[in-house]
C-alpha positions as semicolon CSV with decimal commas, in nm:
position;residue;x (nm);y (nm);z (nm)
1;X;0,990;0,975;0,662
2;X;0,637;1,093;0,710
3;X;0,477;0,937;1,014
4;X;0,132;0,937;0,858
5;X;0,281;0,761;0,560
6;X;0,409;0,496;0,800
7;X;0,057;0,447;0,937
8;X;-0,097;0,460;0,592
9;X;0,152;0,204;0,470
10;X;0,049;-0,026;0,749
11;X;-0,296;-0,016;0,589
12;X;-0,185;-0,031;0,226
13;X;0,031;-0,340;0,281
14;X;-0,231;-0,481;0,504
15;X;-0,584;-0,828;0,169
16;X;-0,755;-1,253;-0,064
17;X;-0,645;-1,267;-0,399
18;X;-0,815;-1,111;-0,698
19;X;-1,006;-0,785;-0,656
20;X;-1,368;-0,881;-0,714
21;X;-1,648;-0,634;-0,728
22;X;-1,750;-0,516;-0,383
23;X;-2,088;-0,674;-0,312
24;X;-2,248;-0,770;0,017
25;X;-2,103;-0,689;0,359
26;X;-1,738;-0,600;0,404
27;X;-1,625;-0,889;0,617
28;X;-1,333;-1,129;0,652
29;X;-1,328;-1,441;0,871
30;X;-0,979;-1,392;1,011
31;X;-0,973;-1,731;1,191
32;X;-1,056;-1,910;0,868
33;X;-0,796;-1,711;0,678
34;X;-0,535;-1,799;0,941
35;X;-0,612;-2,171;0,916
36;X;-0,605;-2,155;0,535
37;X;-0,277;-1,971;0,504
38;X;-0,083;-2,136;0,787
39;X;-0,113;-2,467;0,604
40;X;0,023;-2,308;0,285
41;X;0,328;-2,177;0,473
42;X;0,440;-2,535;0,538
43;X;0,560;-2,554;0,178
44;X;0,674;-2,191;0,150
45;X;1,043;-2,091;0,154
46;X;1,093;-1,745;0,006
47;X;0,930;-1,488;-0,227
48;X;0,920;-1,580;-0,598
49;X;1,023;-1,940;-0,535
50;X;0,717;-1,994;-0,751
51;X;0,680;-1,743;-1,037
52;X;0,481;-1,438;-0,933
53;X;0,415;-1,554;-0,575
54;X;0,520;-1,306;-0,306
55;X;0,395;-1,533;-0,029
56;X;0,104;-1,776;0,012
57;X;-0,221;-1,615;-0,100
58;X;-0,064;-1,314;-0,262
59;X;0,088;-1,281;-0,609
60;X;0,218;-0,977;-0,792
61;X;-0,077;-1,003;-1,028
62;X;-0,313;-0,998;-0,726
63;X;-0,145;-0,686;-0,592
64;X;-0,166;-0,508;-0,930
65;X;-0,532;-0,605;-0,969
66;X;-0,615;-0,471;-0,623
67;X;-0,441;-0,141;-0,684
68;X;-0,626;-0,123;-1,015
69;X;-0,952;-0,173;-0,829
70;X;-0,874;0,113;-0,589
71;X;-0,779;0,333;-0,886
72;X;-1,142;0,429;-0,938
73;X;-1,248;0,462;-0,575
74;X;-1,359;0,813;-0,474
75;X;-1,271;0,821;-0,108
76;X;-1,001;0,685;0,117
77;X;-1,214;0,449;0,324
78;X;-1,327;0,269;0,007
79;X;-0,961;0,239;-0,097
80;X;-0,872;0,094;0,244
81;X;-1,174;-0,137;0,243
82;X;-1,060;-0,290;-0,087
83;X;-0,708;-0,344;0,045
84;X;-0,839;-0,494;0,370
85;X;-1,069;-0,726;0,183
86;X;-0,834;-0,830;-0,095
87;X;-0,483;-0,811;0,048
88;X;-0,507;-0,835;0,429
89;X;-0,620;-1,201;0,450
90;X;-0,290;-1,310;0,295
91;X;-0,101;-1,118;0,565
92;X;-0,253;-1,279;0,874
93;X;0,039;-1,522;0,912
94;X;0,345;-1,295;0,846
95;X;0,199;-0,983;1,012
96;X;-0,032;-1,128;1,272
97;X;-0,405;-1,199;1,286
98;X;-0,482;-0,972;1,579
99;X;-0,292;-0,678;1,436
100;X;-0,457;-0,712;1,093
101;X;-0,806;-0,742;1,239
102;X;-0,753;-0,441;1,469
103;X;-0,680;-0,234;1,162
104;X;-0,935;-0,372;0,914
105;X;-1,236;-0,438;1,133
106;X;-1,295;-0,064;1,208
107;X;-1,274;0,001;0,832
108;X;-1,527;-0,274;0,758
109;X;-1,758;-0,142;1,031
110;X;-1,739;0,208;0,881
111;X;-1,822;0,086;0,531
112;X;-2,105;-0,142;0,646
113;X;-2,270;0,137;0,844
114;X;-2,171;0,432;0,625
115;X;-2,007;0,607;0,925
116;X;-1,664;0,752;0,993
117;X;-1,368;0,520;1,037
118;X;-1,238;0,527;1,393
119;X;-0,892;0,636;1,289
120;X;-0,789;0,684;1,652
121;X;-0,857;0,315;1,727
122;X;-0,642;0,209;1,431
123;X;-0,368;0,450;1,536
124;X;-0,374;0,311;1,891
125;X;-0,347;-0,040;1,754
126;X;-0,038;0,052;1,555
127;X;0,119;0,223;1,857
128;X;0,033;-0,070;2,086
129;X;0,177;-0,328;1,847
130;X;0,470;-0,148;1,686
131;X;0,545;0,121;1,942
132;X;0,602;0,485;1,848
133;X;0,649;0,478;1,467
134;X;0,872;0,788;1,504
135;X;1,103;0,641;1,771
136;X;1,338;0,486;1,515
137;X;1,329;0,782;1,284
138;X;1,672;0,931;1,219
139;X;1,664;1,258;1,042
140;X;1,928;1,299;0,779
141;X;1,989;1,672;0,760
142;X;2,084;1,814;0,422
143;X;2,312;2,101;0,505
144;X;2,349;2,388;0,258
145;X;2,711;2,292;0,203
146;X;2,627;1,934;0,106
147;X;2,687;1,915;-0,267
148;X;2,631;1,660;-0,543
149;X;2,952;1,490;-0,666
150;X;3,164;1,768;-0,524
151;X;3,004;2,034;-0,745
152;X;2,923;2,298;-0,488
153;X;2,637;2,469;-0,674
154;X;2,445;2,142;-0,720
155;X;2,288;2,032;-0,394
156;X;2,169;1,686;-0,296
157;X;1,800;1,594;-0,311
158;X;1,641;1,709;0,011
159;X;1,438;1,410;0,125
160;X;1,390;1,570;0,468
161;X;1,211;1,868;0,318
162;X;0,995;1,650;0,092
163;X;0,890;1,439;0,392
164;X;0,790;1,744;0,592
165;X;0,602;1,893;0,295
166;X;0,407;1,569;0,247
167;X;0,317;1,565;0,617
168;X;0,213;1,929;0,617
169;X;0,032;1,959;0,285
170;X;-0,134;1,618;0,254
171;X;-0,183;1,504;0,614
172;X;-0,202;1,848;0,779
173;X;0,058;1,722;1,026
174;X;0,287;1,978;1,183
175;X;0,428;1,795;1,489
176;X;0,510;1,433;1,562
177;X;0,359;1,354;1,899
178;X;0,107;1,070;1,921
179;X;-0,200;1,294;1,954
180;X;-0,104;1,499;1,646
181;X;-0,023;1,190;1,440
182;X;-0,347;1,013;1,534
183;X;-0,555;1,323;1,471
184;X;-0,401;1,371;1,128
185;X;-0,443;1,002;1,052
186;X;-0,810;1,003;1,151
187;X;-0,877;1,299;0,925
188;X;-0,692;1,137;0,636
189;X;-0,867;0,797;0,642
190;X;-1,204;0,978;0,649
191;X;-1,113;1,219;0,368
192;X;-1,217;1,224;0,006
193;X;-0,860;1,144;-0,096
194;X;-0,855;0,876;-0,366
195;X;-0,565;0,668;-0,492
196;X;-0,533;0,894;-0,796
197;X;-0,549;1,212;-0,592
198;X;-0,297;1,081;-0,336
199;X;-0,047;0,984;-0,609
200;X;-0,090;1,322;-0,778
201;X;-0,045;1,519;-0,453
202;X;0,256;1,318;-0,338
203;X;0,410;1,320;-0,686
204;X;0,374;1,696;-0,718
205;X;0,553;1,759;-0,388
206;X;0,833;1,518;-0,478
207;X;0,869;1,669;-0,826
208;X;0,878;2,026;-0,704
209;X;1,203;1,935;-0,527
210;X;1,321;1,719;-0,818
211;X;1,262;1,998;-1,069
212;X;1,477;2,240;-0,865
213;X;1,760;1,987;-0,844
214;X;1,716;1,876;-1,204
215;X;1,749;2,235;-1,317
216;X;2,084;2,265;-1,137
217;X;2,207;1,941;-1,293
218;X;2,105;2,062;-1,639
219;X;2,282;2,395;-1,591
220;X;2,603;2,214;-1,484
221;X;2,575;1,915;-1,712
222;X;2,920;1,950;-1,860
223;X;3,086;1,972;-1,521
224;X;2,907;1,660;-1,397
225;X;2,985;1,475;-1,718
226;X;3,353;1,572;-1,679
227;X;3,357;1,419;-1,326
228;X;3,214;1,098;-1,469
229;X;3,462;1,100;-1,756
230;X;3,755;1,118;-1,515
231;X;3,600;0,833;-1,314
232;X;3,580;0,620;-1,629
233;X;3,945;0,689;-1,700
234;X;4,055;0,542;-1,365
235;X;4,243;0,212;-1,406
236;X;4,051;-0,105;-1,341
237;X;3,823;-0,350;-1,510
238;X;3,470;-0,267;-1,609
239;X;3,255;-0,148;-1,894
240;X;3,435;0,123;-2,099
241;X;3,282;0,468;-2,042
242;X;3,031;0,311;-1,799
243;X;2,945;0,625;-1,602
244;X;2,929;0,849;-1,906
245;X;2,700;0,599;-2,081
246;X;2,495;0,566;-1,765
247;X;2,445;0,940;-1,741
248;X;2,345;0,978;-2,107
249;X;2,118;0,673;-2,123
250;X;1,948;0,727;-1,788
251;X;1,885;1,093;-1,860
252;X;1,714;0,985;-2,182
253;X;1,496;0,742;-1,988
254;X;1,406;1,014;-1,736
255;X;1,313;1,248;-2,019
256;X;1,097;0,978;-2,185
257;X;0,930;0,892;-1,851
258;X;0,859;1,263;-1,797
259;X;0,700;1,309;-2,138
260;X;0,985;1,471;-2,329
261;X;1,162;1,358;-2,648
262;X;1,513;1,392;-2,509
263;X;1,728;1,524;-2,229
264;X;1,775;1,860;-2,395
265;X;1,400;1,936;-2,416
266;X;1,353;1,822;-2,056
267;X;1,636;2,046;-1,941
268;X;1,493;2,343;-2,131
269;X;1,162;2,297;-1,945
270;X;1,331;2,258;-1,605
271;X;1,556;2,561;-1,644
272;X;1,274;2,779;-1,776
273;X;1,043;2,682;-1,488
274;X;1,299;2,769;-1,222
275;X;1,469;3,068;-1,386
276;X;1,452;3,365;-1,144
277;X;1,510;3,602;-1,437
278;X;1,175;3,506;-1,591
279;X;1,000;3,699;-1,314
280;X;1,097;3,858;-0,984
281;X;0,774;3,732;-0,829
282;X;0,843;3,412;-0,643
283;X;0,483;3,291;-0,643
284;X;0,477;3,303;-1,025
285;X;0,793;3,096;-1,041
286;X;0,637;2,847;-0,792
287;X;0,330;2,834;-1,018
288;X;0,545;2,743;-1,320
289;X;0,725;2,473;-1,122
290;X;0,390;2,336;-0,998
291;X;0,243;2,336;-1,351
292;X;0,548;2,144;-1,484
293;X;0,524;1,899;-1,194
294;X;0,157;1,829;-1,281
295;X;0,244;1,763;-1,646
296;X;0,531;1,533;-1,551
297;X;0,338;1,325;-1,297
298;X;0,059;1,273;-1,546
299;X;0,306;1,152;-1,810
300;X;0,473;0,921;-1,557
301;X;0,146;0,763;-1,451
302;X;0,027;0,718;-1,810
303;X;0,362;0,558;-1,898
304;X;0,304;0,299;-1,625
305;X;-0,061;0,216;-1,687
306;X;-0,117;0,255;-2,065
307;X;-0,013;-0,055;-2,256
308;X;0,176;0,094;-2,553
309;X;0,361;0,357;-2,350
310;X;0,444;0,107;-2,078
311;X;0,577;-0,149;-2,329
312;X;0,790;0,107;-2,516
313;X;0,937;0,243;-2,194
314;X;0,993;-0,105;-2,046
315;X;1,181;-0,216;-2,360
316;X;1,389;0,101;-2,350
317;X;1,483;0,029;-1,986
318;X;1,577;-0,323;-2,085
319;X;1,798;-0,193;-2,366
320;X;1,982;0,039;-2,127
321;X;2,043;-0,243;-1,879
322;X;2,176;-0,475;-2,149
323;X;2,387;-0,193;-2,292
324;X;2,546;-0,123;-1,954
325;X;2,605;-0,473;-1,825
326;X;2,822;-0,743;-1,987
327;X;2,648;-1,003;-1,769
328;X;2,284;-0,934;-1,855
329;X;2,115;-1,005;-2,184
330;X;1,751;-1,005;-2,293
331;X;1,706;-1,369;-2,191
332;X;1,801;-1,275;-1,833
333;X;1,554;-0,987;-1,834
334;X;1,280;-1,213;-1,967
335;X;1,360;-1,462;-1,692
336;X;1,312;-1,199;-1,422
337;X;0,992;-1,074;-1,582
338;X;0,857;-1,430;-1,570
339;X;0,979;-1,476;-1,212
340;X;0,818;-1,154;-1,080
341;X;0,499;-1,126;-1,287
342;X;0,444;-1,489;-1,396
343;X;0,407;-1,347;-1,746
344;X;0,617;-1,410;-2,055
345;X;0,735;-1,059;-2,152
346;X;0,741;-0,691;-2,074
347;X;0,457;-0,644;-2,321
348;X;0,240;-0,903;-2,143
349;X;0,312;-0,739;-1,807
350;X;0,215;-0,397;-1,939
351;X;-0,100;-0,536;-2,097
352;X;-0,196;-0,688;-1,762
353;X;-0,142;-0,354;-1,585
354;X;-0,346;-0,171;-1,849
355;X;-0,637;-0,417;-1,806
356;X;-0,619;-0,386;-1,426
357;X;-0,638;-0,009;-1,434
358;X;-0,889;0,022;-1,716
359;X;-1,177;-0,083;-1,488
360;X;-1,499;0,037;-1,650
361;X;-1,722;-0,023;-1,352
362;X;-2,091;-0,026;-1,430
363;X;-2,028;0,021;-1,803
364;X;-1,980;-0,355;-1,804
365;X;-2,220;-0,453;-1,522
366;X;-2,543;-0,301;-1,398
367;X;-2,570;-0,130;-1,059
368;X;-2,752;-0,325;-0,791
369;X;-3,045;-0,210;-0,579
370;X;-3,161;0,069;-0,806
371;X;-2,825;0,243;-0,841
372;X;-2,758;0,467;-1,144
373;X;-2,453;0,422;-1,369
374;X;-2,280;0,758;-1,427
375;X;-1,962;0,874;-1,603
376;X;-1,672;0,951;-1,367
377;X;-1,362;1,149;-1,465
378;X;-1,069;1,073;-1,238
379;X;-0,742;1,269;-1,223
380;X;-0,557;1,025;-1,451
381;X;-0,827;0,812;-1,613
382;X;-1,200;0,777;-1,652
383;X;-1,456;0,510;-1,567
384;X;-1,822;0,465;-1,489
385;X;-1,948;0,448;-1,130
386;X;-2,273;0,363;-0,959
387;X;-2,456;0,636;-0,774
388;X;-2,636;0,431;-0,509
389;X;-2,990;0,463;-0,382
390;X;-3,042;0,548;-0,016
391;X;-2,937;0,264;0,210
392;X;-2,669;0,115;-0,016
393;X;-2,299;0,167;-0,084
394;X;-2,020;-0,011;-0,270
395;X;-1,890;0,003;-0,625
396;X;-2,197;-0,178;-0,748
397;X;-2,432;-0,060;-0,467
398;X;-2,431;-0,415;-0,335
399;X;-2,352;-0,327;0,025
400;X;-2,656;-0,262;0,243
401;X;-2,595;-0,004;0,514
402;X;-2,662;-0,139;0,864
403;X;-2,816;0,132;1,077
């Protein structure tokens, strides 16, 4: 997939536990973190052996809280600083102390001095440790003749195209040699991309392709359903009408996740957006597809981070799973919710996510060092942020810039 995404992922999975307010210098004592976590690994066997614990020092709740903290950051280096401060310390044992510090220390230096991140140094560290991130890349070409379920007019989802579009439109990356990758990466980590903007941009590109394929599926719904009906009629044990039920129930979930009442209304929107008869001007059709993609990605994000929508959707997903499987009931689903989130129900998990993403910033706490609290409208949600006086940075203006 996208090489810059590989490098960015190295940063995003690269952080302590709960996401506290950023105050004071960005700094982590990597030696101390190593000593602390290596002792905890003596009693560690596998993820979720203890409810909610991914590995020592990092729980699912910690990860959600950290992402929620980055949700209101306004530039990429602040996002990366939060991840390096709050997630990276728990990775020094499984990933390696030297590798983590070579990535995070340039980010800390940049934030503490209010200068550019040395993206080239980070890129070199990744290449030196992991080798060429593109060397193992195997492109899976989607040929024009490759069809979905044997229905020639319905093509497979083109992940190759989506990957190239993400590279080109988000990272400004057009070739995959080391110099091009590191240049694009340096520009990205010093950009004004935020978590919200990155999710929107990536989601729009993904959905532009998904809308085109979804429109084809909608137009040939009966033919696809007939293929699944014949599959269900094959002899053998299993849930009666499994594939037909799967198609109907999952399409309803997709419609709900996308902000539509049912599959029919979603299909109407997909077909209308991609219909070449609506206009002979391709750019207008692209505009309709883009507009629909924006609406859908907003509905998807709100479904995940707003308590009521999240709970309703989560319960609907649980109902579909129970309906399709003779081996899973609601007690089993509750068990896995407890195991993953260390919470008692889907509703509690959604409430936790809502709280993590509803960070109000300086609306709850004053700005330090003479900073002013101002309203901030993000792409998906709003908050209040500190505008810092000269010489200070950080979400609460608590970080003094070292000249």
